[in-house]
C-alpha positions as a printed Julia matrix, in Angstrom:
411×3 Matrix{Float64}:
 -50.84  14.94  23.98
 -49.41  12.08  21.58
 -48.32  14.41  18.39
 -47.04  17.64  17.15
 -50.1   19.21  16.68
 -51.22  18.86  20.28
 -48.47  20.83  21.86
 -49.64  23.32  24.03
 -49.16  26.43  22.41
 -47.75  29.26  25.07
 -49.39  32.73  25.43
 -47.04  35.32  23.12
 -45.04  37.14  25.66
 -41.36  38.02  25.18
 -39.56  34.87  25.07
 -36.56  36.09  27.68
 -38.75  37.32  29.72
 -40.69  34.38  30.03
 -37.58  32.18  30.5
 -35.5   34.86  32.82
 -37.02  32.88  35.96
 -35.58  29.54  34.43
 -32.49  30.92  33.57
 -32.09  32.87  37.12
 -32.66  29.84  38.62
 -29.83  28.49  36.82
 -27.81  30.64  36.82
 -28.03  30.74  40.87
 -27.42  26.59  40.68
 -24.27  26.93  38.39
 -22.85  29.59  40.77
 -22.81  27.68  43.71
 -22.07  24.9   42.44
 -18.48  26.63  41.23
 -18.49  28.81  44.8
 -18.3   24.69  46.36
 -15.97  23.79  43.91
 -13.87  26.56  44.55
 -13.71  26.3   47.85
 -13.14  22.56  47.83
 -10.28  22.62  45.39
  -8.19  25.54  47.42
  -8.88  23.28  50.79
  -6.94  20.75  48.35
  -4.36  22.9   47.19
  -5.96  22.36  43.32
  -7.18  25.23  40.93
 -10.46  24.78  40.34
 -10.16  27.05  37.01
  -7.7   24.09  35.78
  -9.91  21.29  36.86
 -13.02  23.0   34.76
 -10.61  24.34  31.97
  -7.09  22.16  31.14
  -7.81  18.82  31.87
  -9.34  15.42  29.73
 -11.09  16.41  26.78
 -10.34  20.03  27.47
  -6.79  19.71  26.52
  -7.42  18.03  23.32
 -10.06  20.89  22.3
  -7.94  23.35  22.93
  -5.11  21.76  20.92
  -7.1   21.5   18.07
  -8.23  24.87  18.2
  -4.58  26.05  18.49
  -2.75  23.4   16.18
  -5.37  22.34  14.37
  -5.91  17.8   13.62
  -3.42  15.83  13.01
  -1.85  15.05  16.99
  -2.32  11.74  18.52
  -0.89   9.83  20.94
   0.5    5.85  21.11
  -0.02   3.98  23.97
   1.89   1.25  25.17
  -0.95  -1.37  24.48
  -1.12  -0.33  20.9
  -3.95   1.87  20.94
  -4.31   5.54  19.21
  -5.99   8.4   20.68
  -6.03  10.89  17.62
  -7.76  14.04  18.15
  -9.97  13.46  14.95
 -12.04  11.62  17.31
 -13.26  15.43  18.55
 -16.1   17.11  16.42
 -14.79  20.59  14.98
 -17.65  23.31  16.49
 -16.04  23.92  19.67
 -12.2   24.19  18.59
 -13.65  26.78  15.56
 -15.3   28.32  18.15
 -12.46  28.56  20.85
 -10.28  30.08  18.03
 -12.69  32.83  16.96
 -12.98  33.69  20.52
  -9.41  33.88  20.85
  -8.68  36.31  17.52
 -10.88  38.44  18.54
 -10.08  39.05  21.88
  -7.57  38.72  24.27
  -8.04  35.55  25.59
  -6.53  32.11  25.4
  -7.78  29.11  23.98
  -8.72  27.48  27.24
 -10.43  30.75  28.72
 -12.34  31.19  25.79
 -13.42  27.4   25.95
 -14.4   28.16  29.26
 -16.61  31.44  28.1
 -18.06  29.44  25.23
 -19.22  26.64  27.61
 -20.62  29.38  29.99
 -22.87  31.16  27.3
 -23.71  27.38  25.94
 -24.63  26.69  28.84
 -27.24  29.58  29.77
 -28.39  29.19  25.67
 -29.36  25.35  26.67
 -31.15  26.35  29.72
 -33.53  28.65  27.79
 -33.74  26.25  25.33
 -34.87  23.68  27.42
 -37.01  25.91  29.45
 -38.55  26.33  25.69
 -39.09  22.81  24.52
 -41.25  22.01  27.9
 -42.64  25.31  28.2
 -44.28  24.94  24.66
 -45.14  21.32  25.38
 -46.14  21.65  28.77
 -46.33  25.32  29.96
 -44.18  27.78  31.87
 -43.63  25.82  35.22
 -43.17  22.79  34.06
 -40.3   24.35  31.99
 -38.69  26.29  35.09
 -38.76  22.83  37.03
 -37.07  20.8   34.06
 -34.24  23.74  33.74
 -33.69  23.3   37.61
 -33.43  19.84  37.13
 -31.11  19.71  34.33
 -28.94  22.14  36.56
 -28.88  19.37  39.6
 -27.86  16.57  37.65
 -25.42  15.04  39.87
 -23.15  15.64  37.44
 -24.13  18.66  36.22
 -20.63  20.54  36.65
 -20.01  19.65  33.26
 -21.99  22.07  32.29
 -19.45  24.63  33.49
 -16.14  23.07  31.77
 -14.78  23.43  28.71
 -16.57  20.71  27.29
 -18.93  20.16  24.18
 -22.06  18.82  26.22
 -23.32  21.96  27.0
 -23.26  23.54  22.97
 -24.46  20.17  22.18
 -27.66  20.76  24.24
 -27.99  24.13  23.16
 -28.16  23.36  19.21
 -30.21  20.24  19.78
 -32.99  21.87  22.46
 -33.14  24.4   20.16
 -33.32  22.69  17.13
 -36.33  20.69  19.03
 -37.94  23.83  19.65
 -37.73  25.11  15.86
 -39.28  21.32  14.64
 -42.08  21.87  17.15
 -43.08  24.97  16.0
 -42.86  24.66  11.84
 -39.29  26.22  11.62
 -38.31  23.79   9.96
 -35.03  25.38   7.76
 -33.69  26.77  11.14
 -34.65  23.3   12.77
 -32.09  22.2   10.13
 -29.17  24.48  10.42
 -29.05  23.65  13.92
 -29.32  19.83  13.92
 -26.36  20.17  11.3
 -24.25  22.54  13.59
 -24.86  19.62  16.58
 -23.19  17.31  14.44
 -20.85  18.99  14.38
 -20.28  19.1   17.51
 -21.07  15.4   18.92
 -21.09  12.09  17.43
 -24.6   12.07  19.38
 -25.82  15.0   16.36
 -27.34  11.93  15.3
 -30.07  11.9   17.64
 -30.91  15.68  16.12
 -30.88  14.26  12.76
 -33.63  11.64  13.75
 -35.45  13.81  15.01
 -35.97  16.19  12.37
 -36.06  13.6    9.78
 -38.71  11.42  11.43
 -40.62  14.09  12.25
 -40.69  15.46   8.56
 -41.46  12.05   7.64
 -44.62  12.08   9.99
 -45.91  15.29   8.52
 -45.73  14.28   4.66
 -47.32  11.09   5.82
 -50.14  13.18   7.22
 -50.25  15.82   4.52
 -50.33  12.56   2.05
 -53.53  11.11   4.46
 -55.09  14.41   4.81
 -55.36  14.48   0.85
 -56.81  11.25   0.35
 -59.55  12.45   3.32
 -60.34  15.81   1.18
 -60.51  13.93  -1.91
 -63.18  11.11  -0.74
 -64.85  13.83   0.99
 -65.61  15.81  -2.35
 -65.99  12.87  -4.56
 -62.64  12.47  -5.57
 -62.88  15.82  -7.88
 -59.63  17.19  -9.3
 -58.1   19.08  -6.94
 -58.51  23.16  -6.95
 -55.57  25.23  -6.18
 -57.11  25.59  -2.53
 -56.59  21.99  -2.34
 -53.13  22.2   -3.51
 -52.31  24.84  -1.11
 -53.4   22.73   1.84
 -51.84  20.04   0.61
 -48.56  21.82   0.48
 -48.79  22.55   4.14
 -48.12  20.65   7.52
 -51.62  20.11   9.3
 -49.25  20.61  12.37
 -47.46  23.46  12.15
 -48.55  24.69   8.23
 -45.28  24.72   6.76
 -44.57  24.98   2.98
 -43.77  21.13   1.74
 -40.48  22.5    0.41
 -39.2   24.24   3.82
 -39.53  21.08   5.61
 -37.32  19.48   2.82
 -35.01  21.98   2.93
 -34.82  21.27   6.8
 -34.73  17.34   6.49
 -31.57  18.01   3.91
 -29.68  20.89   6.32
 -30.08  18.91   9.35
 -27.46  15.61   8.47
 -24.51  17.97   6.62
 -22.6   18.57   9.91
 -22.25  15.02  10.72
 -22.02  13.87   7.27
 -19.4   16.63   6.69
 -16.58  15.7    9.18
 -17.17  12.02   9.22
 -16.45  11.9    5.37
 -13.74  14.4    5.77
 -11.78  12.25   8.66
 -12.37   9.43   6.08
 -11.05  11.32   3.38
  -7.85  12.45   5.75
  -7.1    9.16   7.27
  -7.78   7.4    3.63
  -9.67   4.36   5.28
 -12.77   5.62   3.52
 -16.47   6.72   4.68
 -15.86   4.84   7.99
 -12.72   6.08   9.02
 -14.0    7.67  11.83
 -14.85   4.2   12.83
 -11.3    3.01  13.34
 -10.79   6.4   14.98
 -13.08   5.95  17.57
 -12.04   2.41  17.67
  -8.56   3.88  18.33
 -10.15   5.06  21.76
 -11.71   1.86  22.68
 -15.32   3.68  22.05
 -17.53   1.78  19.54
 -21.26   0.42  19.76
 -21.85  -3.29  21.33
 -25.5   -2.85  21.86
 -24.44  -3.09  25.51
 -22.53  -5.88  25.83
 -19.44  -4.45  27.75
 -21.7   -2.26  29.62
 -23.71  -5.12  30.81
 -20.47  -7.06  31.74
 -19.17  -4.08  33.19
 -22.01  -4.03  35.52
 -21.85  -7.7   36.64
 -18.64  -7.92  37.21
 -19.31  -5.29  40.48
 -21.16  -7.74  41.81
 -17.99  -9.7   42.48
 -17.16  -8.61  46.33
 -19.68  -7.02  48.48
 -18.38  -3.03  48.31
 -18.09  -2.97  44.33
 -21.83  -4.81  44.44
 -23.15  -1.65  45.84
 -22.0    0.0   43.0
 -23.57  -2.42  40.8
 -27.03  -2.32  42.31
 -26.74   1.52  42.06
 -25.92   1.4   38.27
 -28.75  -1.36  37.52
 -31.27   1.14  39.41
 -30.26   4.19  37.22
 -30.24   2.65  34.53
 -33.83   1.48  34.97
 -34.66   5.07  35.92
 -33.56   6.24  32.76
 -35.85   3.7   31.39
 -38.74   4.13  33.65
 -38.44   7.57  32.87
 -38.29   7.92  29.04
 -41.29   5.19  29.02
 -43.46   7.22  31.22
 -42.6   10.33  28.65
 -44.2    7.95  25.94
 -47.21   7.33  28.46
 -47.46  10.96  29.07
 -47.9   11.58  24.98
 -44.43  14.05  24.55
 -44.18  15.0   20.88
 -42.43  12.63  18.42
 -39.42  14.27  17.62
 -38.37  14.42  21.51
 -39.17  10.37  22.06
 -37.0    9.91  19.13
 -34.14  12.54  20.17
 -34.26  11.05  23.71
 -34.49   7.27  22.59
 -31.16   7.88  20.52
 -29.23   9.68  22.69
 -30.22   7.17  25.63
 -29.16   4.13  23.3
 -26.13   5.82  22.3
 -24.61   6.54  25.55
 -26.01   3.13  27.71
 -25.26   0.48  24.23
 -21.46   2.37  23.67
 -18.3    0.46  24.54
 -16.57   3.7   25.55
 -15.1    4.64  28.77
 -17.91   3.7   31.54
 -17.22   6.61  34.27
 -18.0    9.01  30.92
 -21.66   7.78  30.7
 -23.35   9.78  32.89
 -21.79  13.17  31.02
 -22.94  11.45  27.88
 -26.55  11.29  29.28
 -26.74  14.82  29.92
 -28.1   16.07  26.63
 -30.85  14.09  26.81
 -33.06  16.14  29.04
 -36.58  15.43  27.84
 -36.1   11.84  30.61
 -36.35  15.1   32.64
 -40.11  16.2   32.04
 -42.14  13.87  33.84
 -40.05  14.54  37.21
 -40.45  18.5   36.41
 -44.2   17.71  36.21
 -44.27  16.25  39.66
 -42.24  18.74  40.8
 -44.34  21.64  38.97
 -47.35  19.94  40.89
 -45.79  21.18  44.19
 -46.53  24.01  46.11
 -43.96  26.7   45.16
 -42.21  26.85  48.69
 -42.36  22.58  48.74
 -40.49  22.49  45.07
 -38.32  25.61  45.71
 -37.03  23.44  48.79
 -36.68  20.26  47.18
 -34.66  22.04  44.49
 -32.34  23.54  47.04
 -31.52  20.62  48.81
 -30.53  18.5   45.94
 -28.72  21.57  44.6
 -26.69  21.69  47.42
 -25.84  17.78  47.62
 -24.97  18.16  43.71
 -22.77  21.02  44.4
 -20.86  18.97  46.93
 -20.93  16.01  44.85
 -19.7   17.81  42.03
 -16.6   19.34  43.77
 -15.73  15.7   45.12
 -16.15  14.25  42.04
 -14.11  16.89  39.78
 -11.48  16.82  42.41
 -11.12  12.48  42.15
 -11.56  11.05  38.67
 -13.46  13.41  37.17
 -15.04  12.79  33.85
 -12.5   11.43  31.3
């Protein structure tokens, strides 16, 4: 498989029933990995509704779905933490949830992140199932739910609607719906700064199929001679060889899918009055900005300073060349265009930002196509082998997760 139109193209059942054993599986992972954290947190006198609910980026969600932008705070050094630095979808969200029913605006984060989170699950499960087949997608699902970090995926956070809107976005590029695959990438700008990645993909893989419709023309007019072209001709022309969409649909698409982004990043300009790149200084007003991986890079070899904190070093340089290992095999292993690119972007994004380290590997969550060639190992198991495997680690996640959320947690 190396393009589009070599996808392998699932058998037409009913699409939630053909996920339900991806998202029971899931669904089982996520619960015990809030039983352990439950249990951890009373052992430590903590509420582990607060820890997944009112705390870090939480709070400033919920604040903007309640008071709107315009808060920030000063720090002592100088810097500003404004909460334009937090993409709109969530807070709307939260506060539509909260008018029309009786809950606050840090339960209904909490609800929003819950369905998000189930919606990414299929959605994944439907990316790798139509690229790969049904148990390949259960295994990358079951994967994305072990992540050792994976708790995220039960807080109030945006991670988990980002992943939604972009898997499914994904999904609707690789099979020819393209307006939807459009009004989806927009909505995950919206939501992340990393909507970008969705927007690459789309666009890029638009660009791909007028580039083939344009090469497919110039095949069928050397082939007859180079005759004027009938309207049969012009109908084909018109249409992906990939997935046979209308020319103007995948416009239509490759326009829709960069308004989110677009939207609020002008708009902040507009508000703060530093122009199209205000969000810049807004972002710079969190210490987050893009270095190409400079302060990563010194971040990591300055571990290697005293013998305990080395450890730590040689861990990050070995997951960071998983990450790379992995998405390189993907490229090996022929996944579509549009998920190379997706996954490429959000990988640079997170691993070449200047932001808060400890955030990274929360910020490499959405980008679960690194996932597929380890859930096609793992699909290559004997059921009772993988089922095992997938236990185990879910367990050791679970734990991990608790210990983790109850420390530092992700900032």
């Amino acid at each position: 498989m190396t393009d589009l139109d070599t996808c392998v193209a699932p058998p037409r059942t009913p699409a939630l029933r053909r996920a339900a054993p991806a998202l029971l599986g899931y669904a089982a992972v996520r619960a015990l990995g809030l039983v352990v954290l439950a249990v951890w947190s009373g052992a430590r006198d903590k509420s582990a509704y607060t820890l997944l609910t009112a705390r870090w980026d939480s709070l400033w969600y919920t604040r903007v779905a309640e008071l709107g932008y315009g808060y920030e705070v000063r720090l002592p050094n100088g810097d500003v933490h404004s909460n334009l630095a937090f993409f709109p979808l969530l807070p709307w969200l939260e506060r539509l949830l909260h008018a029309v029913t009786p809950l606050s605006y840090a339960d209904a984060g909490f609800v929003v992140a819950l369905l998000a989170s189930l919606a990414a699950a299929w959605g994944i499960f439907a990316v790798a199932d139509h690229v790969y087949g049904p148990r390949v997608g259960v295994c990358a699902v079951l994967l994305w739910a072990v992540l050792p970090v994976g708790v995220v995926q039960s807080m109030a956070y945006s991670e988990s609607l980002f992943t939604a809107l972009a898997a499914w976005s994904l999904y609707a590029v690789l099979t020819g719906r393209w307006v939807s695959a459009g009004a989806l990438a927009a909505l995950a700008g919206l939501t992340r700064p990393v909507g970008l990645a969705v927007v690459a993909a789309v666009w890029v893989a638009g660009v791909v199929s007028f580039v083939r419709d344009r090469s497919a023309r110039g095949a069928h007019g050397a082939r007859n001679g180079e005759r004027a072209p009938t309207p049969a001709d012009t109908t084909h022309a018109e249409r992906s060889p990939a997935t046979g969409a209308p020319a103007w649909r995948r416009a239509l698409g490759m326009l829709l899918a960069p308004l989110g982004a677009a939207g609020y990043v002008l708009w902040v300009g507009h508000r703060t009055g530093k122009g199209p790149l205000g969000y810049l200084d807004v972002q710079a007003g969190w210490r987050n900005g893009f270095d190409g991986g400079y302060a990563f890079a010194r971040f990591v070899i300055d571990k290697f300073t005293s013998f305990p904190s080395a450890l730590a070093g040689a861990g990050l340089i070995i997951g960071v060349a998983l990450l790379i290992w992995l998405y390189v095999t993907g490229v090996r292993q022929g996944q579509p265009v549009p998920l190379l690119v997706y996954t490429g972007v959000v990988l640079a994004l997170a691993l070449c930002a200047s932001s808060y380290f400890g955030s990274k590997p929360r910020l490499l969550m959405p980008a679960f196509p690194v996932l597929f060639p380890l859930a096609r190992a793992l699909a290559r198991l004997r059921t009772s082998r993988s089922a095992l495997v997938t236990v185990g680690v879910a367990v050791a996640t679970a734990v991990y997760g608790a210990f983790w959320l109850n420390g530092s947690g992700p900032p």
